[in-house]
Amino acid sequence: MRVFQPTRKALFALFVYIIIPSYAILLTMFNYPDLSKSRFIEIMKWIILIGVVLIIISQVQVRYERGSIKRYLLNVAYVVASLLWLLALFGGKPYIQQYWGEYEFRIVVWKILLIAVAVAALNVLYFTLEYAVYRSTDAAGEEA
């Protein structure tokens, strides 16, 4: 008897939100020892923490039928957690700043964050419409 069987969405979240970014951060840390390791460790801590939350949400949401309020709220929570994960990946600021010896690198990423927020808003709109459509078809099915 299997107590826990991961869904495809949870496995996808594991790879996309934890394994691949952690590997990339570790590669960067060890290939460029002059860069600040504490900053990368802090970023990795938040990526793993929020990634675990995303995996749990994606595992739990498939238990509920489309049109249920629980699935809708879990989908919205997934979108919000994804935005927080992206912000954590950028170090919690609208720019990435790093020192390498006597050089300072600063990359402004607020436009990328703005695009991500717009896509997230469209995603929440999609989940809201999905909830409304499945809710109305359930109500029509009960009347018949």
mmCIF file of N, CA and C in Angstrom:
data_model
loop_
_atom_site.group_PDB
_atom_site.id
_atom_site.type_symbol
_atom_site.label_atom_id
_atom_site.label_comp_id
_atom_site.label_asym_id
_atom_site.label_seq_id
_atom_site.Cartn_x
_atom_site.Cartn_y
_atom_site.Cartn_z
ATOM 1 N N MET A 1 0.843 -1.187 0.000
ATOM 2 C CA MET A 1 0.000 0.000 0.000
ATOM 3 C C MET A 1 0.882 1.243 0.000
ATOM 4 N N ARG A 2 0.639 2.132 -0.959
ATOM 5 C CA ARG A 2 1.409 3.370 -1.033
ATOM 6 C C ARG A 2 0.676 4.460 -0.273
ATOM 7 N N VAL A 3 1.352 5.037 0.672
ATOM 8 C CA VAL A 3 0.758 6.120 1.439
ATOM 9 C C VAL A 3 0.897 7.442 0.693
ATOM 10 N N PHE A 4 2.044 7.637 0.084
ATOM 11 C CA PHE A 4 2.316 8.893 -0.600
ATOM 12 C C PHE A 4 2.727 8.613 -2.034
ATOM 13 N N GLN A 5 1.952 9.107 -2.965
ATOM 14 C CA GLN A 5 2.294 8.980 -4.375
ATOM 15 C C GLN A 5 2.346 10.391 -4.960
ATOM 16 N N PRO A 6 3.542 10.852 -5.339
ATOM 17 C CA PRO A 6 3.651 12.221 -5.841
ATOM 18 C C PRO A 6 2.969 12.386 -7.197
ATOM 19 N N THR A 7 2.371 13.545 -7.390
ATOM 20 C CA THR A 7 1.739 13.856 -8.668
ATOM 21 C C THR A 7 2.783 14.398 -9.641
ATOM 22 N N ARG A 8 2.406 14.441 -10.912
ATOM 23 C CA ARG A 8 3.332 14.985 -11.914
ATOM 24 C C ARG A 8 3.624 16.455 -11.652
ATOM 25 N N LYS A 9 2.609 17.178 -11.203
ATOM 26 C CA LYS A 9 2.806 18.603 -10.934
ATOM 27 C C LYS A 9 3.756 18.807 -9.758
ATOM 28 N N ALA A 10 3.669 17.955 -8.744
ATOM 29 C CA ALA A 10 4.572 18.063 -7.596
ATOM 30 C C ALA A 10 6.005 17.722 -7.997
ATOM 31 N N LEU A 11 6.176 16.713 -8.845
ATOM 32 C CA LEU A 11 7.519 16.376 -9.323
ATOM 33 C C LEU A 11 8.083 17.492 -10.196
ATOM 34 N N PHE A 12 7.241 18.083 -11.017
ATOM 35 C CA PHE A 12 7.666 19.215 -11.835
ATOM 36 C C PHE A 12 8.108 20.372 -10.941
ATOM 37 N N ALA A 13 7.326 20.656 -9.903
ATOM 38 C CA ALA A 13 7.680 21.731 -8.971
ATOM 39 C C ALA A 13 8.988 21.425 -8.255
ATOM 40 N N LEU A 14 9.212 20.163 -7.911
ATOM 41 C CA LEU A 14 10.466 19.777 -7.256
ATOM 42 C C LEU A 14 11.666 20.104 -8.141
ATOM 43 N N PHE A 15 11.584 19.740 -9.403
ATOM 44 C CA PHE A 15 12.708 19.991 -10.307
ATOM 45 C C PHE A 15 12.872 21.476 -10.625
ATOM 46 N N VAL A 16 11.764 22.150 -10.944
ATOM 47 C CA VAL A 16 11.851 23.539 -11.394
ATOM 48 C C VAL A 16 12.148 24.505 -10.253
ATOM 49 N N TYR A 17 11.574 24.266 -9.079
ATOM 50 C CA TYR A 17 11.706 25.230 -7.996
ATOM 51 C C TYR A 17 12.803 24.897 -6.990
ATOM 52 N N ILE A 18 13.310 23.662 -6.970
ATOM 53 C CA ILE A 18 14.339 23.332 -5.978
ATOM 54 C C ILE A 18 15.604 22.778 -6.620
ATOM 55 N N ILE A 19 15.510 21.694 -7.352
ATOM 56 C CA ILE A 19 16.712 20.989 -7.814
ATOM 57 C C ILE A 19 17.515 21.827 -8.813
ATOM 58 N N ILE A 20 16.899 22.299 -9.870
ATOM 59 C CA ILE A 20 17.631 23.040 -10.904
ATOM 60 C C ILE A 20 18.205 24.360 -10.367
ATOM 61 N N PRO A 21 17.423 25.193 -9.649
ATOM 62 C CA PRO A 21 18.013 26.436 -9.129
ATOM 63 C C PRO A 21 19.102 26.191 -8.082
ATOM 64 N N SER A 22 18.914 25.192 -7.225
ATOM 65 C CA SER A 22 19.942 24.897 -6.219
ATOM 66 C C SER A 22 21.232 24.456 -6.884
ATOM 67 N N TYR A 23 21.114 23.638 -7.906
ATOM 68 C CA TYR A 23 22.297 23.190 -8.643
ATOM 69 C C TYR A 23 23.000 24.377 -9.304
ATOM 70 N N ALA A 24 22.229 25.277 -9.906
ATOM 71 C CA ALA A 24 22.819 26.453 -10.561
ATOM 72 C C ALA A 24 23.505 27.370 -9.550
ATOM 73 N N ILE A 25 22.892 27.543 -8.394
ATOM 74 C CA ILE A 25 23.498 28.393 -7.363
ATOM 75 C C ILE A 25 24.773 27.755 -6.826
ATOM 76 N N LEU A 26 24.734 26.457 -6.571
ATOM 77 C CA LEU A 26 25.941 25.775 -6.086
ATOM 78 C C LEU A 26 27.059 25.820 -7.126
ATOM 79 N N LEU A 27 26.720 25.630 -8.387
ATOM 80 C CA LEU A 27 27.722 25.736 -9.451
ATOM 81 C C LEU A 27 28.354 27.124 -9.481
ATOM 82 N N THR A 28 27.532 28.151 -9.363
ATOM 83 C CA THR A 28 28.039 29.520 -9.361
ATOM 84 C C THR A 28 28.922 29.773 -8.146
ATOM 85 N N MET A 29 28.486 29.288 -6.980
ATOM 86 C CA MET A 29 29.259 29.502 -5.754
ATOM 87 C C MET A 29 30.638 28.869 -5.837
ATOM 88 N N PHE A 30 30.716 27.654 -6.343
ATOM 89 C CA PHE A 30 31.988 26.941 -6.335
ATOM 90 C C PHE A 30 32.876 27.280 -7.530
ATOM 91 N N ASN A 31 32.302 27.728 -8.627
ATOM 92 C CA ASN A 31 33.117 28.121 -9.776
ATOM 93 C C ASN A 31 33.650 29.547 -9.670
ATOM 94 N N TYR A 32 32.998 30.373 -8.856
ATOM 95 C CA TYR A 32 33.438 31.755 -8.652
ATOM 96 C C TYR A 32 33.609 32.002 -7.156
ATOM 97 N N PRO A 33 34.729 31.570 -6.574
ATOM 98 C CA PRO A 33 34.915 31.671 -5.123
ATOM 99 C C PRO A 33 35.049 33.107 -4.622
ATOM 100 N N ASP A 34 35.294 34.070 -5.510
ATOM 101 C CA ASP A 34 35.413 35.462 -5.076
ATOM 102 C C ASP A 34 34.055 36.085 -4.749
ATOM 103 N N LEU A 35 32.984 35.502 -5.247
ATOM 104 C CA LEU A 35 31.650 36.042 -4.982
ATOM 105 C C LEU A 35 31.229 35.739 -3.550
ATOM 106 N N SER A 36 30.332 36.547 -3.029
ATOM 107 C CA SER A 36 29.866 36.409 -1.647
ATOM 108 C C SER A 36 29.046 35.129 -1.477
ATOM 109 N N LYS A 37 29.580 34.193 -0.707
ATOM 110 C CA LYS A 37 28.882 32.921 -0.480
ATOM 111 C C LYS A 37 27.667 33.102 0.429
ATOM 112 N N SER A 38 27.747 34.023 1.375
ATOM 113 C CA SER A 38 26.635 34.204 2.313
ATOM 114 C C SER A 38 25.367 34.650 1.583
ATOM 115 N N ARG A 39 25.526 35.480 0.569
ATOM 116 C CA ARG A 39 24.357 35.928 -0.203
ATOM 117 C C ARG A 39 23.712 34.764 -0.941
ATOM 118 N N PHE A 40 24.538 33.908 -1.554
ATOM 119 C CA PHE A 40 24.001 32.755 -2.277
ATOM 120 C C PHE A 40 23.346 31.757 -1.323
ATOM 121 N N ILE A 41 23.920 31.576 -0.152
ATOM 122 C CA ILE A 41 23.329 30.663 0.835
ATOM 123 C C ILE A 41 21.977 31.190 1.298
ATOM 124 N N GLU A 42 21.884 32.498 1.516
ATOM 125 C CA GLU A 42 20.609 33.106 1.916
ATOM 126 C C GLU A 42 19.557 32.940 0.818
ATOM 127 N N ILE A 43 19.948 33.157 -0.426
ATOM 128 C CA ILE A 43 19.018 32.973 -1.554
ATOM 129 C C ILE A 43 18.575 31.516 -1.633
ATOM 130 N N MET A 44 19.517 30.592 -1.476
ATOM 131 C CA MET A 44 19.185 29.172 -1.572
ATOM 132 C C MET A 44 18.259 28.738 -0.436
ATOM 133 N N LYS A 45 18.455 29.313 0.737
ATOM 134 C CA LYS A 45 17.573 28.990 1.867
ATOM 135 C C LYS A 45 16.125 29.358 1.545
ATOM 136 N N TRP A 46 15.917 30.552 1.007
ATOM 137 C CA TRP A 46 14.567 30.987 0.685
ATOM 138 C C TRP A 46 13.985 30.222 -0.496
ATOM 139 N N ILE A 47 14.830 29.891 -1.465
ATOM 140 C CA ILE A 47 14.359 29.115 -2.617
ATOM 141 C C ILE A 47 13.874 27.738 -2.176
ATOM 142 N N ILE A 48 14.623 27.094 -1.306
ATOM 143 C CA ILE A 48 14.222 25.760 -0.837
ATOM 144 C C ILE A 48 12.968 25.848 0.019
ATOM 145 N N LEU A 49 12.896 26.838 0.907
ATOM 146 C CA LEU A 49 11.730 26.988 1.783
ATOM 147 C C LEU A 49 10.453 27.226 0.970
ATOM 148 N N ILE A 50 10.483 28.175 0.063
ATOM 149 C CA ILE A 50 9.299 28.467 -0.744
ATOM 150 C C ILE A 50 9.032 27.335 -1.730
ATOM 151 N N GLY A 51 10.089 26.688 -2.224
ATOM 152 C CA GLY A 51 9.922 25.545 -3.122
ATOM 153 C C GLY A 51 9.189 24.388 -2.460
ATOM 154 N N VAL A 52 9.493 24.134 -1.195
ATOM 155 C CA VAL A 52 8.788 23.070 -0.462
ATOM 156 C C VAL A 52 7.309 23.424 -0.318
ATOM 157 N N VAL A 53 7.017 24.685 -0.047
ATOM 158 C CA VAL A 53 5.614 25.118 0.038
ATOM 159 C C VAL A 53 4.911 24.911 -1.305
ATOM 160 N N LEU A 54 5.587 25.241 -2.394
ATOM 161 C CA LEU A 54 5.001 25.045 -3.726
ATOM 162 C C LEU A 54 4.751 23.568 -4.018
ATOM 163 N N ILE A 55 5.659 22.709 -3.603
ATOM 164 C CA ILE A 55 5.473 21.267 -3.812
ATOM 165 C C ILE A 55 4.276 20.763 -3.015
ATOM 166 N N ILE A 56 4.152 21.204 -1.776
ATOM 167 C CA ILE A 56 3.022 20.779 -0.938
ATOM 168 C C ILE A 56 1.703 21.255 -1.542
ATOM 169 N N ILE A 57 1.652 22.510 -1.971
ATOM 170 C CA ILE A 57 0.424 23.036 -2.579
ATOM 171 C C ILE A 57 0.065 22.256 -3.837
ATOM 172 N N SER A 58 1.053 21.984 -4.681
ATOM 173 C CA SER A 58 0.755 21.270 -5.928
ATOM 174 C C SER A 58 0.350 19.825 -5.672
ATOM 175 N N GLN A 59 0.825 19.235 -4.590
ATOM 176 C CA GLN A 59 0.433 17.865 -4.251
ATOM 177 C C GLN A 59 -0.994 17.828 -3.700
ATOM 178 N N VAL A 60 -1.344 18.817 -2.891
ATOM 179 C CA VAL A 60 -2.650 18.812 -2.230
ATOM 180 C C VAL A 60 -3.775 19.234 -3.176
ATOM 181 N N GLN A 61 -3.499 20.161 -4.093
ATOM 182 C CA GLN A 61 -4.590 20.717 -4.897
ATOM 183 C C GLN A 61 -5.243 19.707 -5.833
ATOM 184 N N VAL A 62 -4.540 18.650 -6.220
ATOM 185 C CA VAL A 62 -5.146 17.677 -7.135
ATOM 186 C C VAL A 62 -6.186 16.802 -6.441
ATOM 187 N N ARG A 63 -6.260 16.862 -5.144
ATOM 188 C CA ARG A 63 -7.268 16.087 -4.415
ATOM 189 C C ARG A 63 -8.664 16.683 -4.547
ATOM 190 N N TYR A 64 -8.736 17.941 -4.936
ATOM 191 C CA TYR A 64 -10.019 18.627 -5.006
ATOM 192 C C TYR A 64 -10.460 18.767 -6.460
ATOM 193 N N GLU A 65 -11.755 18.692 -6.667
ATOM 194 C CA GLU A 65 -12.332 18.812 -8.004
ATOM 195 C C GLU A 65 -12.274 20.259 -8.480
ATOM 196 N N ARG A 66 -12.244 20.414 -9.809
ATOM 197 C CA ARG A 66 -12.328 21.760 -10.359
ATOM 198 C C ARG A 66 -13.679 22.349 -9.990
ATOM 199 N N GLY A 67 -13.663 23.621 -9.641
ATOM 200 C CA GLY A 67 -14.887 24.280 -9.218
ATOM 201 C C GLY A 67 -15.046 24.327 -7.714
ATOM 202 N N SER A 68 -14.189 23.635 -6.977
ATOM 203 C CA SER A 68 -14.272 23.712 -5.518
ATOM 204 C C SER A 68 -13.466 24.909 -5.031
ATOM 205 N N ILE A 69 -13.937 25.500 -3.962
ATOM 206 C CA ILE A 69 -13.281 26.696 -3.431
ATOM 207 C C ILE A 69 -11.880 26.365 -2.912
ATOM 208 N N LYS A 70 -11.684 25.168 -2.401
ATOM 209 C CA LYS A 70 -10.361 24.789 -1.889
ATOM 210 C C LYS A 70 -9.330 24.724 -3.017
ATOM 211 N N ARG A 71 -9.722 24.143 -4.142
ATOM 212 C CA ARG A 71 -8.788 24.081 -5.279
ATOM 213 C C ARG A 71 -8.483 25.480 -5.803
ATOM 214 N N TYR A 72 -9.499 26.326 -5.866
ATOM 215 C CA TYR A 72 -9.299 27.699 -6.322
ATOM 216 C C TYR A 72 -8.318 28.436 -5.412
ATOM 217 N N LEU A 73 -8.522 28.338 -4.111
ATOM 218 C CA LEU A 73 -7.633 29.025 -3.169
ATOM 219 C C LEU A 73 -6.215 28.462 -3.213
ATOM 220 N N LEU A 74 -6.084 27.152 -3.391
ATOM 221 C CA LEU A 74 -4.749 26.560 -3.512
ATOM 222 C C LEU A 74 -4.057 27.010 -4.797
ATOM 223 N N ASN A 75 -4.816 27.144 -5.887
ATOM 224 C CA ASN A 75 -4.231 27.647 -7.132
ATOM 225 C C ASN A 75 -3.742 29.087 -6.976
ATOM 226 N N VAL A 76 -4.535 29.920 -6.319
ATOM 227 C CA VAL A 76 -4.120 31.310 -6.087
ATOM 228 C C VAL A 76 -2.903 31.348 -5.166
ATOM 229 N N ALA A 77 -2.885 30.504 -4.146
ATOM 230 C CA ALA A 77 -1.726 30.439 -3.249
ATOM 231 C C ALA A 77 -0.478 29.994 -3.999
ATOM 232 N N TYR A 78 -0.638 29.090 -4.953
ATOM 233 C CA TYR A 78 0.488 28.631 -5.770
ATOM 234 C C TYR A 78 1.068 29.781 -6.590
ATOM 235 N N VAL A 79 0.199 30.607 -7.159
ATOM 236 C CA VAL A 79 0.655 31.748 -7.955
ATOM 237 C C VAL A 79 1.392 32.755 -7.068
ATOM 238 N N VAL A 80 0.839 33.052 -5.904
ATOM 239 C CA VAL A 80 1.477 34.005 -4.988
ATOM 240 C C VAL A 80 2.825 33.465 -4.508
ATOM 241 N N ALA A 81 2.871 32.188 -4.162
ATOM 242 C CA ALA A 81 4.133 31.587 -3.720
ATOM 243 C C ALA A 81 5.163 31.574 -4.849
ATOM 244 N N SER A 82 4.717 31.402 -6.082
ATOM 245 C CA SER A 82 5.643 31.452 -7.222
ATOM 246 C C SER A 82 6.255 32.841 -7.375
ATOM 247 N N LEU A 83 5.446 33.874 -7.163
ATOM 248 C CA LEU A 83 5.981 35.236 -7.213
ATOM 249 C C LEU A 83 6.986 35.473 -6.090
ATOM 250 N N LEU A 84 6.674 34.988 -4.903
ATOM 251 C CA LEU A 84 7.622 35.116 -3.787
ATOM 252 C C LEU A 84 8.907 34.356 -4.076
ATOM 253 N N TRP A 85 8.785 33.196 -4.710
ATOM 254 C CA TRP A 85 9.965 32.411 -5.068
ATOM 255 C C TRP A 85 10.841 33.182 -6.051
ATOM 256 N N LEU A 86 10.218 33.812 -7.041
ATOM 257 C CA LEU A 86 10.977 34.590 -8.020
ATOM 258 C C LEU A 86 11.670 35.773 -7.351
ATOM 259 N N LEU A 87 10.979 36.426 -6.432
ATOM 260 C CA LEU A 87 11.589 37.526 -5.691
ATOM 261 C C LEU A 87 12.763 37.024 -4.851
ATOM 262 N N ALA A 88 12.622 35.853 -4.252
ATOM 263 C CA ALA A 88 13.723 35.267 -3.479
ATOM 264 C C ALA A 88 14.899 34.917 -4.377
ATOM 265 N N LEU A 89 14.617 34.460 -5.590
ATOM 266 C CA LEU A 89 15.687 34.141 -6.536
ATOM 267 C C LEU A 89 16.508 35.379 -6.878
ATOM 268 N N PHE A 90 15.855 36.519 -6.947
ATOM 269 C CA PHE A 90 16.555 37.770 -7.230
ATOM 270 C C PHE A 90 17.128 38.411 -5.971
ATOM 271 N N GLY A 91 17.062 37.745 -4.853
ATOM 272 C CA GLY A 91 17.649 38.261 -3.627
ATOM 273 C C GLY A 91 16.750 39.199 -2.850
ATOM 274 N N GLY A 92 15.483 39.256 -3.179
ATOM 275 C CA GLY A 92 14.538 40.076 -2.435
ATOM 276 C C GLY A 92 14.542 41.543 -2.822
ATOM 277 N N LYS A 93 15.243 41.893 -3.879
ATOM 278 C CA LYS A 93 15.326 43.290 -4.309
ATOM 279 C C LYS A 93 14.999 43.375 -5.798
ATOM 280 N N PRO A 94 14.620 44.575 -6.259
ATOM 281 C CA PRO A 94 14.348 44.716 -7.697
ATOM 282 C C PRO A 94 15.619 44.838 -8.540
ATOM 283 N N TYR A 95 16.745 44.527 -7.940
ATOM 284 C CA TYR A 95 18.009 44.519 -8.673
ATOM 285 C C TYR A 95 18.922 43.459 -8.063
ATOM 286 N N ILE A 96 19.859 42.995 -8.863
ATOM 287 C CA ILE A 96 20.852 42.034 -8.391
ATOM 288 C C ILE A 96 22.177 42.777 -8.332
ATOM 289 N N GLN A 97 22.765 42.794 -7.140
ATOM 290 C CA GLN A 97 24.027 43.503 -6.961
ATOM 291 C C GLN A 97 25.051 42.531 -6.400
ATOM 292 N N GLN A 98 26.211 42.507 -7.019
ATOM 293 C CA GLN A 98 27.256 41.577 -6.600
ATOM 294 C C GLN A 98 28.609 42.253 -6.759
ATOM 295 N N TYR A 99 29.482 41.977 -5.821
ATOM 296 C CA TYR A 99 30.847 42.499 -5.880
ATOM 297 C C TYR A 99 31.790 41.368 -6.247
ATOM 298 N N TRP A 100 32.716 41.670 -7.126
ATOM 299 C CA TRP A 100 33.711 40.692 -7.525
ATOM 300 C C TRP A 100 35.042 41.411 -7.559
ATOM 301 N N GLY A 101 35.792 41.227 -6.491
ATOM 302 C CA GLY A 101 37.049 41.951 -6.355
ATOM 303 C C GLY A 101 36.763 43.434 -6.217
ATOM 304 N N GLU A 102 37.332 44.240 -7.095
ATOM 305 C CA GLU A 102 37.108 45.682 -7.043
ATOM 306 C C GLU A 102 35.940 46.122 -7.926
ATOM 307 N N TYR A 103 35.289 45.188 -8.575
ATOM 308 C CA TYR A 103 34.194 45.512 -9.487
ATOM 309 C C TYR A 103 32.849 45.284 -8.814
ATOM 310 N N GLU A 104 31.909 46.128 -9.192
ATOM 311 C CA GLU A 104 30.540 45.986 -8.698
ATOM 312 C C GLU A 104 29.620 45.772 -9.900
ATOM 313 N N PHE A 105 28.802 44.727 -9.806
ATOM 314 C CA PHE A 105 27.840 44.420 -10.862
ATOM 315 C C PHE A 105 26.442 44.679 -10.320
ATOM 316 N N ARG A 106 25.640 45.358 -11.108
ATOM 317 C CA ARG A 106 24.267 45.634 -10.700
ATOM 318 C C ARG A 106 23.367 45.453 -11.918
ATOM 319 N N ILE A 107 22.439 44.525 -11.798
ATOM 320 C CA ILE A 107 21.492 44.249 -12.875
ATOM 321 C C ILE A 107 20.096 44.581 -12.354
ATOM 322 N N VAL A 108 19.421 45.474 -13.032
ATOM 323 C CA VAL A 108 18.072 45.871 -12.630
ATOM 324 C C VAL A 108 17.081 44.874 -13.230
ATOM 325 N N VAL A 109 16.275 44.258 -12.359
ATOM 326 C CA VAL A 109 15.357 43.205 -12.805
ATOM 327 C C VAL A 109 13.890 43.534 -12.509
ATOM 328 N N TRP A 110 13.579 44.785 -12.192
ATOM 329 C CA TRP A 110 12.206 45.102 -11.829
ATOM 330 C C TRP A 110 11.257 44.927 -13.003
ATOM 331 N N LYS A 111 11.748 45.078 -14.238
ATOM 332 C CA LYS A 111 10.872 44.869 -15.402
ATOM 333 C C LYS A 111 10.510 43.389 -15.548
ATOM 334 N N ILE A 112 11.448 42.525 -15.230
ATOM 335 C CA ILE A 112 11.158 41.086 -15.246
ATOM 336 C C ILE A 112 10.121 40.761 -14.179
ATOM 337 N N LEU A 113 10.274 41.369 -12.998
ATOM 338 C CA LEU A 113 9.296 41.159 -11.927
ATOM 339 C C LEU A 113 7.925 41.697 -12.330
ATOM 340 N N LEU A 114 7.904 42.825 -13.020
ATOM 341 C CA LEU A 114 6.639 43.403 -13.475
ATOM 342 C C LEU A 114 5.945 42.485 -14.480
ATOM 343 N N ILE A 115 6.699 41.906 -15.383
ATOM 344 C CA ILE A 115 6.139 40.943 -16.339
ATOM 345 C C ILE A 115 5.603 39.719 -15.597
ATOM 346 N N ALA A 116 6.347 39.246 -14.592
ATOM 347 C CA ALA A 116 5.901 38.086 -13.814
ATOM 348 C C ALA A 116 4.612 38.394 -13.060
ATOM 349 N N VAL A 117 4.481 39.599 -12.523
ATOM 350 C CA VAL A 117 3.249 39.987 -11.826
ATOM 351 C C VAL A 117 2.082 40.048 -12.809
ATOM 352 N N ALA A 118 2.317 40.551 -14.017
ATOM 353 C CA ALA A 118 1.254 40.599 -15.029
ATOM 354 C C ALA A 118 0.814 39.195 -15.424
ATOM 355 N N VAL A 119 1.761 38.300 -15.611
ATOM 356 C CA VAL A 119 1.424 36.908 -15.946
ATOM 357 C C VAL A 119 0.681 36.252 -14.783
ATOM 358 N N ALA A 120 1.103 36.549 -13.555
ATOM 359 C CA ALA A 120 0.425 35.993 -12.384
ATOM 360 C C ALA A 120 -1.010 36.503 -12.295
ATOM 361 N N ALA A 121 -1.224 37.771 -12.616
ATOM 362 C CA ALA A 121 -2.584 38.318 -12.607
ATOM 363 C C ALA A 121 -3.458 37.618 -13.646
ATOM 364 N N LEU A 122 -2.897 37.362 -14.819
ATOM 365 C CA LEU A 122 -3.643 36.612 -15.836
ATOM 366 C C LEU A 122 -3.935 35.186 -15.372
ATOM 367 N N ASN A 123 -2.990 34.595 -14.676
ATOM 368 C CA ASN A 123 -3.178 33.241 -14.158
ATOM 369 C C ASN A 123 -4.291 33.211 -13.114
ATOM 370 N N VAL A 124 -4.317 34.196 -12.227
ATOM 371 C CA VAL A 124 -5.382 34.271 -11.223
ATOM 372 C C VAL A 124 -6.725 34.508 -11.907
ATOM 373 N N LEU A 125 -6.745 35.327 -12.952
ATOM 374 C CA LEU A 125 -7.978 35.535 -13.716
ATOM 375 C C LEU A 125 -8.453 34.223 -14.335
ATOM 376 N N TYR A 126 -7.525 33.456 -14.888
ATOM 377 C CA TYR A 126 -7.873 32.147 -15.456
ATOM 378 C C TYR A 126 -8.478 31.237 -14.386
ATOM 379 N N PHE A 127 -7.845 31.168 -13.206
ATOM 380 C CA PHE A 127 -8.363 30.303 -12.144
ATOM 381 C C PHE A 127 -9.730 30.784 -11.659
ATOM 382 N N THR A 128 -9.945 32.096 -11.648
ATOM 383 C CA THR A 128 -11.245 32.633 -11.248
ATOM 384 C C THR A 128 -12.318 32.249 -12.262
ATOM 385 N N LEU A 129 -12.000 32.382 -13.540
ATOM 386 C CA LEU A 129 -12.966 31.990 -14.578
ATOM 387 C C LEU A 129 -13.215 30.485 -14.564
ATOM 388 N N GLU A 130 -12.165 29.705 -14.357
ATOM 389 C CA GLU A 130 -12.324 28.254 -14.267
ATOM 390 C C GLU A 130 -13.244 27.891 -13.102
ATOM 391 N N TYR A 131 -13.030 28.540 -11.966
ATOM 392 C CA TYR A 131 -13.871 28.305 -10.792
ATOM 393 C C TYR A 131 -15.327 28.664 -11.094
ATOM 394 N N ALA A 132 -15.544 29.809 -11.740
ATOM 395 C CA ALA A 132 -16.908 30.248 -12.042
ATOM 396 C C ALA A 132 -17.590 29.317 -13.040
ATOM 397 N N VAL A 133 -16.873 28.880 -14.064
ATOM 398 C CA VAL A 133 -17.462 28.007 -15.086
ATOM 399 C C VAL A 133 -17.819 26.651 -14.489
ATOM 400 N N TYR A 134 -16.904 26.047 -13.755
ATOM 401 C CA TYR A 134 -17.192 24.737 -13.178
ATOM 402 C C TYR A 134 -18.245 24.831 -12.088
ATOM 403 N N ARG A 135 -18.308 25.961 -11.407
ATOM 404 C CA ARG A 135 -19.338 26.166 -10.394
ATOM 405 C C ARG A 135 -20.708 26.254 -11.053
ATOM 406 N N SER A 136 -20.786 26.991 -12.173
ATOM 407 C CA SER A 136 -22.079 27.157 -12.847
ATOM 408 C C SER A 136 -22.530 25.853 -13.510
ATOM 409 N N THR A 137 -21.587 25.061 -14.039
ATOM 410 C CA THR A 137 -21.987 23.784 -14.641
ATOM 411 C C THR A 137 -22.416 22.791 -13.570
ATOM 412 N N ASP A 138 -21.818 22.869 -12.384
ATOM 413 C CA ASP A 138 -22.258 22.007 -11.285
ATOM 414 C C ASP A 138 -23.660 22.389 -10.838
ATOM 415 N N ALA A 139 -23.940 23.693 -10.773
ATOM 416 C CA ALA A 139 -25.269 24.149 -10.368
ATOM 417 C C ALA A 139 -26.308 23.768 -11.419
ATOM 418 N N ALA A 140 -25.959 23.860 -12.697
ATOM 419 C CA ALA A 140 -26.888 23.489 -13.767
ATOM 420 C C ALA A 140 -27.129 21.983 -13.767
ATOM 421 N N GLY A 141 -26.120 21.210 -13.439
ATOM 422 C CA GLY A 141 -26.258 19.755 -13.383
ATOM 423 C C GLY A 141 -27.132 19.309 -12.228
ATOM 424 N N GLU A 142 -27.116 20.046 -11.117
ATOM 425 C CA GLU A 142 -27.940 19.700 -9.965
ATOM 426 C C GLU A 142 -29.403 20.024 -10.208
ATOM 427 N N GLU A 143 -29.678 21.069 -11.025
ATOM 428 C CA GLU A 143 -31.057 21.453 -11.308
ATOM 429 C C GLU A 143 -31.733 20.471 -12.251
ATOM 430 N N ALA A 144 -30.969 19.828 -13.117
ATOM 431 C CA ALA A 144 -31.560 18.942 -14.128
ATOM 432 C C ALA A 144 -32.057 17.649 -13.557
#
